[in-house]
Tab-separated table of C-alpha atoms in Angstrom:
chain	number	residue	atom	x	y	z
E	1	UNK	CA	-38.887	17.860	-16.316
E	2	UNK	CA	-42.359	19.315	-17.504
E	3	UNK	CA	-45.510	16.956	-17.762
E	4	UNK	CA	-45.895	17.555	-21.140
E	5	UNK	CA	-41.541	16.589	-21.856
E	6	UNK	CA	-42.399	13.766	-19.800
E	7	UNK	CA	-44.951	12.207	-21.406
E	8	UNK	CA	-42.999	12.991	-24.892
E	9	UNK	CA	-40.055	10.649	-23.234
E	10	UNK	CA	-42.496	7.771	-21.944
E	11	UNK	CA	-44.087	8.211	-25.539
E	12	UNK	CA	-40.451	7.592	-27.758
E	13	UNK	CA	-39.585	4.752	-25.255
E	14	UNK	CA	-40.368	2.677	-28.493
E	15	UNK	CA	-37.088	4.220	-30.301
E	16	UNK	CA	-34.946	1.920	-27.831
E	17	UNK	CA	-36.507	-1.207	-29.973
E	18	UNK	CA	-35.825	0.034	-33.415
E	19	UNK	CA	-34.150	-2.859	-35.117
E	20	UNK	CA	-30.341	-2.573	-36.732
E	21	UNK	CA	-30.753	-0.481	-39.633
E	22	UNK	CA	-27.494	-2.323	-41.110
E	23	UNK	CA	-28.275	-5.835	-41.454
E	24	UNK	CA	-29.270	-6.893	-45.171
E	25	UNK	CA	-33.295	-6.662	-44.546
E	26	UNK	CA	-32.985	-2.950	-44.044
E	27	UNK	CA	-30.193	-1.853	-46.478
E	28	UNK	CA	-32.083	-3.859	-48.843
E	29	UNK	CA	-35.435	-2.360	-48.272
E	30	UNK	CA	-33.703	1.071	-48.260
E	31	UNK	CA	-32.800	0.765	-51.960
E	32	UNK	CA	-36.258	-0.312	-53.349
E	33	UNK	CA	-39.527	1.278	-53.908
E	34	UNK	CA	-42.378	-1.727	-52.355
E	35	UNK	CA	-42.627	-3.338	-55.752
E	36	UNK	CA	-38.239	-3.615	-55.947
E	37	UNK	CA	-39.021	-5.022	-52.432
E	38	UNK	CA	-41.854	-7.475	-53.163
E	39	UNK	CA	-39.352	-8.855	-56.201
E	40	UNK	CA	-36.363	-9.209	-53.465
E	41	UNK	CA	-38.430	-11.000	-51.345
E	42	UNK	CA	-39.506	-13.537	-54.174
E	43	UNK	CA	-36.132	-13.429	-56.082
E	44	UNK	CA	-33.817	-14.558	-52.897
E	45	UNK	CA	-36.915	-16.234	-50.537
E	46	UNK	CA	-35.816	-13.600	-47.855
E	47	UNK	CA	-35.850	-13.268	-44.634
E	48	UNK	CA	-36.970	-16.878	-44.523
E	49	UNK	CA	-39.525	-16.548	-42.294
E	50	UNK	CA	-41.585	-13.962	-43.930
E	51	UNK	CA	-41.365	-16.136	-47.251
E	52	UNK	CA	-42.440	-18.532	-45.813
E	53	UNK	CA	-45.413	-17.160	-44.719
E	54	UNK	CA	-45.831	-15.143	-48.303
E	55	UNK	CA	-46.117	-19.412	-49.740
E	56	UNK	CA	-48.128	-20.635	-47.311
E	57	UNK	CA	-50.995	-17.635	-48.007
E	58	UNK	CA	-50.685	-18.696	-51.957
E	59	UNK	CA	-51.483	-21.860	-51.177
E	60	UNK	CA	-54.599	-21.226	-49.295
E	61	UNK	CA	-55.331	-18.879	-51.813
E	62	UNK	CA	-55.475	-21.701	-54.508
E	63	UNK	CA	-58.005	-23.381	-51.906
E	64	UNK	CA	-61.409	-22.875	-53.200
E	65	UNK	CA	-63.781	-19.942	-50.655
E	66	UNK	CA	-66.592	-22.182	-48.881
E	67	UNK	CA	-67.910	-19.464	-46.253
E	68	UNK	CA	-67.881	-18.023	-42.880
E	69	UNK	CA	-67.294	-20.734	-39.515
E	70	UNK	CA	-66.529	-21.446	-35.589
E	71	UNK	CA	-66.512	-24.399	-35.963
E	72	UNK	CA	-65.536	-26.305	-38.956
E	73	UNK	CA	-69.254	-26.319	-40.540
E	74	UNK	CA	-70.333	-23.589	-42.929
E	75	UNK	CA	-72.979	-21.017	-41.737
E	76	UNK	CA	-75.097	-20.155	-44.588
E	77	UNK	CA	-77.191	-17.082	-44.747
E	78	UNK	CA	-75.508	-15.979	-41.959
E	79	UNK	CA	-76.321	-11.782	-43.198
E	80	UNK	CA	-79.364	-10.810	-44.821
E	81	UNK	CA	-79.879	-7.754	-46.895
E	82	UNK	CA	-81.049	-4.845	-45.189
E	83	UNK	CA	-80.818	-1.298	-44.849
E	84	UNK	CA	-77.248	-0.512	-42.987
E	85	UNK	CA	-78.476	3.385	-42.895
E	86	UNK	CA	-75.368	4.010	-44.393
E	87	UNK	CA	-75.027	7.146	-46.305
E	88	UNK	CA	-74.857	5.199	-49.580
E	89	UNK	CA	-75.756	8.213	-52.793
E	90	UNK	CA	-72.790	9.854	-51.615
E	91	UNK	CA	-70.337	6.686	-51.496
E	92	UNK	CA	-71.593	6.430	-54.789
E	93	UNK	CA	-70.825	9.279	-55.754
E	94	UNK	CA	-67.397	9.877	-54.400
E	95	UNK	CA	-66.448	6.043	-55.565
E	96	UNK	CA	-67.558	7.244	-59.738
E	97	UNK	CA	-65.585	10.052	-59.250
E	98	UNK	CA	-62.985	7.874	-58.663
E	99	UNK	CA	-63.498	5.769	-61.792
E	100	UNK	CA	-63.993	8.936	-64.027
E	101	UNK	CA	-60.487	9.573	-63.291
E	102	UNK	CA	-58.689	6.419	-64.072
E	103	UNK	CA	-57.133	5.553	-67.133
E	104	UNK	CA	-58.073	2.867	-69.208
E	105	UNK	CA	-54.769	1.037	-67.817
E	106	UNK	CA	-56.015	1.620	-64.461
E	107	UNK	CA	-59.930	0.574	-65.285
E	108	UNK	CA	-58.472	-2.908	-66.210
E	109	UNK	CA	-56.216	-3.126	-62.482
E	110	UNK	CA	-59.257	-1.952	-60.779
E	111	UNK	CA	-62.437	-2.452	-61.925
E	112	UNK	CA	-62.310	-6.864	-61.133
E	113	UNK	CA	-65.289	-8.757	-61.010
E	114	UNK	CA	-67.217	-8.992	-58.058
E	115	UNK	CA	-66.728	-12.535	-57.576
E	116	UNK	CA	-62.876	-12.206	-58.264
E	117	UNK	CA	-60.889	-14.125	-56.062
E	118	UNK	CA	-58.510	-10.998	-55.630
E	119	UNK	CA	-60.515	-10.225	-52.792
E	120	UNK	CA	-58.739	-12.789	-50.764
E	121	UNK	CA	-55.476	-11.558	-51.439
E	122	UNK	CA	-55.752	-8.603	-49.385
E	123	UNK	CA	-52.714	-8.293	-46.467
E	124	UNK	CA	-50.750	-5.971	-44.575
E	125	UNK	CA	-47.065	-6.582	-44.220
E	126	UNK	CA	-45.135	-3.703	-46.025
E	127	UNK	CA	-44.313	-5.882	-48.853
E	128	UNK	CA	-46.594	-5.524	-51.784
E	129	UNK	CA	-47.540	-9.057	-52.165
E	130	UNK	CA	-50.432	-8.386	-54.123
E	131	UNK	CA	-50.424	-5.908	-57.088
E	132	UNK	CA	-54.054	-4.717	-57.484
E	133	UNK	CA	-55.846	-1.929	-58.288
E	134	UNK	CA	-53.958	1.333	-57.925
E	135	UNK	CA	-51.585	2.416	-55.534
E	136	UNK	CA	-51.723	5.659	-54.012
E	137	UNK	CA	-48.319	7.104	-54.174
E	138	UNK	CA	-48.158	6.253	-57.484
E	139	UNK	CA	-51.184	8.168	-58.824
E	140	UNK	CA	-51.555	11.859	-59.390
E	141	UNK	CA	-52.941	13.886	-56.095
E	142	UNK	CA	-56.546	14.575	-57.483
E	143	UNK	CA	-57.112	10.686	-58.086
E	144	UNK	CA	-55.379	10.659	-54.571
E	145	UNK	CA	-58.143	12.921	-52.823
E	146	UNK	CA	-60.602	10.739	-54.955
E	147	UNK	CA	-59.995	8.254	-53.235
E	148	UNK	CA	-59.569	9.358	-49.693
E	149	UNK	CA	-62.786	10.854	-50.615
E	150	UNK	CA	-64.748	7.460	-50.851
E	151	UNK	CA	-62.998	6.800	-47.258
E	152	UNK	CA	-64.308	9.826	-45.667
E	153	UNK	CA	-67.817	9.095	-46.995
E	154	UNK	CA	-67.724	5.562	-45.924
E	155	UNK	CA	-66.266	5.287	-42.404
E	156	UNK	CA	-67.434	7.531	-39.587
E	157	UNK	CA	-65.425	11.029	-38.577
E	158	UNK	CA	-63.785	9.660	-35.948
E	159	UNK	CA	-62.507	5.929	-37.809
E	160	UNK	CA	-61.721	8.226	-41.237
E	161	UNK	CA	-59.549	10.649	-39.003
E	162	UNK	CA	-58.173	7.657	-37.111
E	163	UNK	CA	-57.193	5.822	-40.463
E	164	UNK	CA	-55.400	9.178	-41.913
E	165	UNK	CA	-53.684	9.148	-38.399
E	166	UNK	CA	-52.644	5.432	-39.058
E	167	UNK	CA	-51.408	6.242	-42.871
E	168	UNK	CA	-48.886	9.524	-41.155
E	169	UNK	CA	-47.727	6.730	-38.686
E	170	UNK	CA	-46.894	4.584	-41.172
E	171	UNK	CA	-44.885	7.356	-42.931
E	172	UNK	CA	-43.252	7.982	-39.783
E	173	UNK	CA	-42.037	4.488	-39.424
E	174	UNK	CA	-40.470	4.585	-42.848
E	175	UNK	CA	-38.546	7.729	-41.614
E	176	UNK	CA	-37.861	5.512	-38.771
E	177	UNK	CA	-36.327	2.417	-40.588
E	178	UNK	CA	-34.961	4.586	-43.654
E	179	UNK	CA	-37.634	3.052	-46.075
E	180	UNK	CA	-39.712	6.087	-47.319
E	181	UNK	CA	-40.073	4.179	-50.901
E	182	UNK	CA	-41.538	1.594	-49.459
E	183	UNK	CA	-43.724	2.850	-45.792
E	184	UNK	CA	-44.776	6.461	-46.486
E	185	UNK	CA	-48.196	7.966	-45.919
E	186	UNK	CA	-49.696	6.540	-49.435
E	187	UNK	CA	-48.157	3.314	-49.535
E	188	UNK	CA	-51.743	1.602	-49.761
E	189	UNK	CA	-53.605	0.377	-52.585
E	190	UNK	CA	-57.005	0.793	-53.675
E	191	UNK	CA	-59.795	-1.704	-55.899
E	192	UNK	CA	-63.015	-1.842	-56.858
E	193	UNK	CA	-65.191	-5.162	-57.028
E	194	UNK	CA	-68.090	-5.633	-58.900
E	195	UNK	CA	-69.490	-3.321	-61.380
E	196	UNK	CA	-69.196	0.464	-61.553
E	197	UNK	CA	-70.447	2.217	-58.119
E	198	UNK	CA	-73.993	1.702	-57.587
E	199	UNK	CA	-77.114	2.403	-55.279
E	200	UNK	CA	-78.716	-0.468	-56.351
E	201	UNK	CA	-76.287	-3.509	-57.981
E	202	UNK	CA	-73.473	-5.039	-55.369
E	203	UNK	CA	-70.175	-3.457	-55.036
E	204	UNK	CA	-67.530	-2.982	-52.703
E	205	UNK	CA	-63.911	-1.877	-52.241
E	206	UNK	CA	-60.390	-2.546	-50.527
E	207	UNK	CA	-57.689	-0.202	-49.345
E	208	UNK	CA	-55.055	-2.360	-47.818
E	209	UNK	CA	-51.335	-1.814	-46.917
E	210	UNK	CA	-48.868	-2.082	-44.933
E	211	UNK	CA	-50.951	-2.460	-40.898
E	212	UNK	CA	-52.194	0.873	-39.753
E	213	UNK	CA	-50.440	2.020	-35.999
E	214	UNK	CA	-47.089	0.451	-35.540
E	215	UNK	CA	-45.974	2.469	-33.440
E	216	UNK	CA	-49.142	4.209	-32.373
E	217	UNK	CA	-47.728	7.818	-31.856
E	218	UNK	CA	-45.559	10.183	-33.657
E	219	UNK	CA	-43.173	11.478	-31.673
E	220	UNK	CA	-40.689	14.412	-33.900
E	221	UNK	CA	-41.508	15.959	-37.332
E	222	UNK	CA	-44.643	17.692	-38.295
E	223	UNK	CA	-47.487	15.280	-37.000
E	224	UNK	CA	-45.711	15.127	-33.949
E	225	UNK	CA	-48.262	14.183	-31.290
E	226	UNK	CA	-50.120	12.247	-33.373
E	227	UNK	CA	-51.615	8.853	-31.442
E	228	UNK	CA	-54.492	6.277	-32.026
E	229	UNK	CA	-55.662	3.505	-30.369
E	230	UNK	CA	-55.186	4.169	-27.026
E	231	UNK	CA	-58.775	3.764	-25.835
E	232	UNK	CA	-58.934	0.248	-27.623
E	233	UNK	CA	-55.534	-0.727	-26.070
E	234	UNK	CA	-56.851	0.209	-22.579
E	235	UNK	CA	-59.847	-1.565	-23.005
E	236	UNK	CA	-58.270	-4.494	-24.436
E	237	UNK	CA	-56.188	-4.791	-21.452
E	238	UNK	CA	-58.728	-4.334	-18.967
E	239	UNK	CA	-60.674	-6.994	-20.860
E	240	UNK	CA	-57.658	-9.237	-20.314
E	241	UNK	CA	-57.467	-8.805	-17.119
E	242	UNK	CA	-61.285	-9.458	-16.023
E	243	UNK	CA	-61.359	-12.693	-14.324
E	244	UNK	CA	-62.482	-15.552	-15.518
């Protein structure tokens, strides 16, 4: 066995843990796109565990925002404006271009105020348990590259290619678990808060889905070899293991 076959084998040991592809979760999830699948879940409060959770996060959302704590006491001004040295004329940019492409259907899902309480509502299971702004395998590929656009700008080279890495994983694990409708490379949703893009009023986005890097490699098809995280796992465990 080559090095290079050998490391492919240790890398797919993850296929051994693939759940059963026949029990009701996954033939139901292979028949619905992620909003048939958010319904399902809602409709017939199942699997029970995961609806569970899904109540217990509206709840808390109907729980008034009071701040950032440790400890059970607020800490107020706990950031102060300043200059981040971000690159922020062309976020701007890239972000309008976004909004000159939507639709006036689409302003109204993604345009929310910048006090919205939407913005607690972001998750990351695979079901679409919160329908906001627009979602980008359901938009046409040059509001698509829009908005991977405002990504690129925003994070650094190495996190944007990391987080495109992350989204072909993701598609790879609906390959995996016969779900393509529902885990595919643009099954992530996109929303602006505040008013339009701007260098000088506040603003910000979300792009949440389903987690990035589960698994963290690809390993068959045309990304094969793809992998992330590895330096933050290693350090993580070498963190864990320092004594203490």
């Amino acid at each position: 066995m080559t090095a290079e076959s050998k490391q492919d084998s240790q890398h797919s040991e993850f296929r051994q843990y693939l759940p059963d592809l026949s029990t009701p979760r996954f033939t139901t999830i292979a028949q619905n796109d992620a909003r048939g699948h958010a319904r399902e879940l809602k409709e017939k409060q199942a699997p029970p565990w995961l609806y569970g959770l899904y109540t217990h996060w509206r709840k808390l959302f109907q729980e008034p925002f009071k701040g950032i704590t440790n400890d059970g006491v607020v800490r107020p001004d706990l950031f102060k404006l300043r200059d981040e040295g971000v690159p922020i004329e062309r976020i701007v940019a890239a972000a309008q271009r976004v909004v000159d492409h939507l639709t006036p259907e689409q302003i109204s899902q993604t345009l929310l105020h910048i006090d919205s309480p939407e913005w607690r509502t972001w998750s990351n299971p695979e079901f679409l348990l919160s329908e906001k702004g627009i979602r980008l395998d359901e938009i046409t590929p040059l509001l698509r590259d829009a908005v991977l656009t405002v990504l690129k700008e925003t994070l650094s080279p190495e996190g944007y290619e990391k987080a495109i890495g992350a989204m072909r994983i993701n598609h790879f694990l609906g390959e995996l678990v016969n779900a393509p409708a529902v885990m595919n490379e643009h099954s992530y949703n996109f929303v602006f808060f505040g008013a339009e893009p701007s260098t000088t009023r506040p603003w910000g986005f979300s792009f949440y889905g389903h987690h990035f890097a589960e698994p963290n490699v690809i390993d068959a098809g045309p990304y094969k070899g793809t992998r992330i995280l590895d330096v933050e796992e290693r350090l993580g465990v070498a963190a864990h293991a320092v004594p203490r």
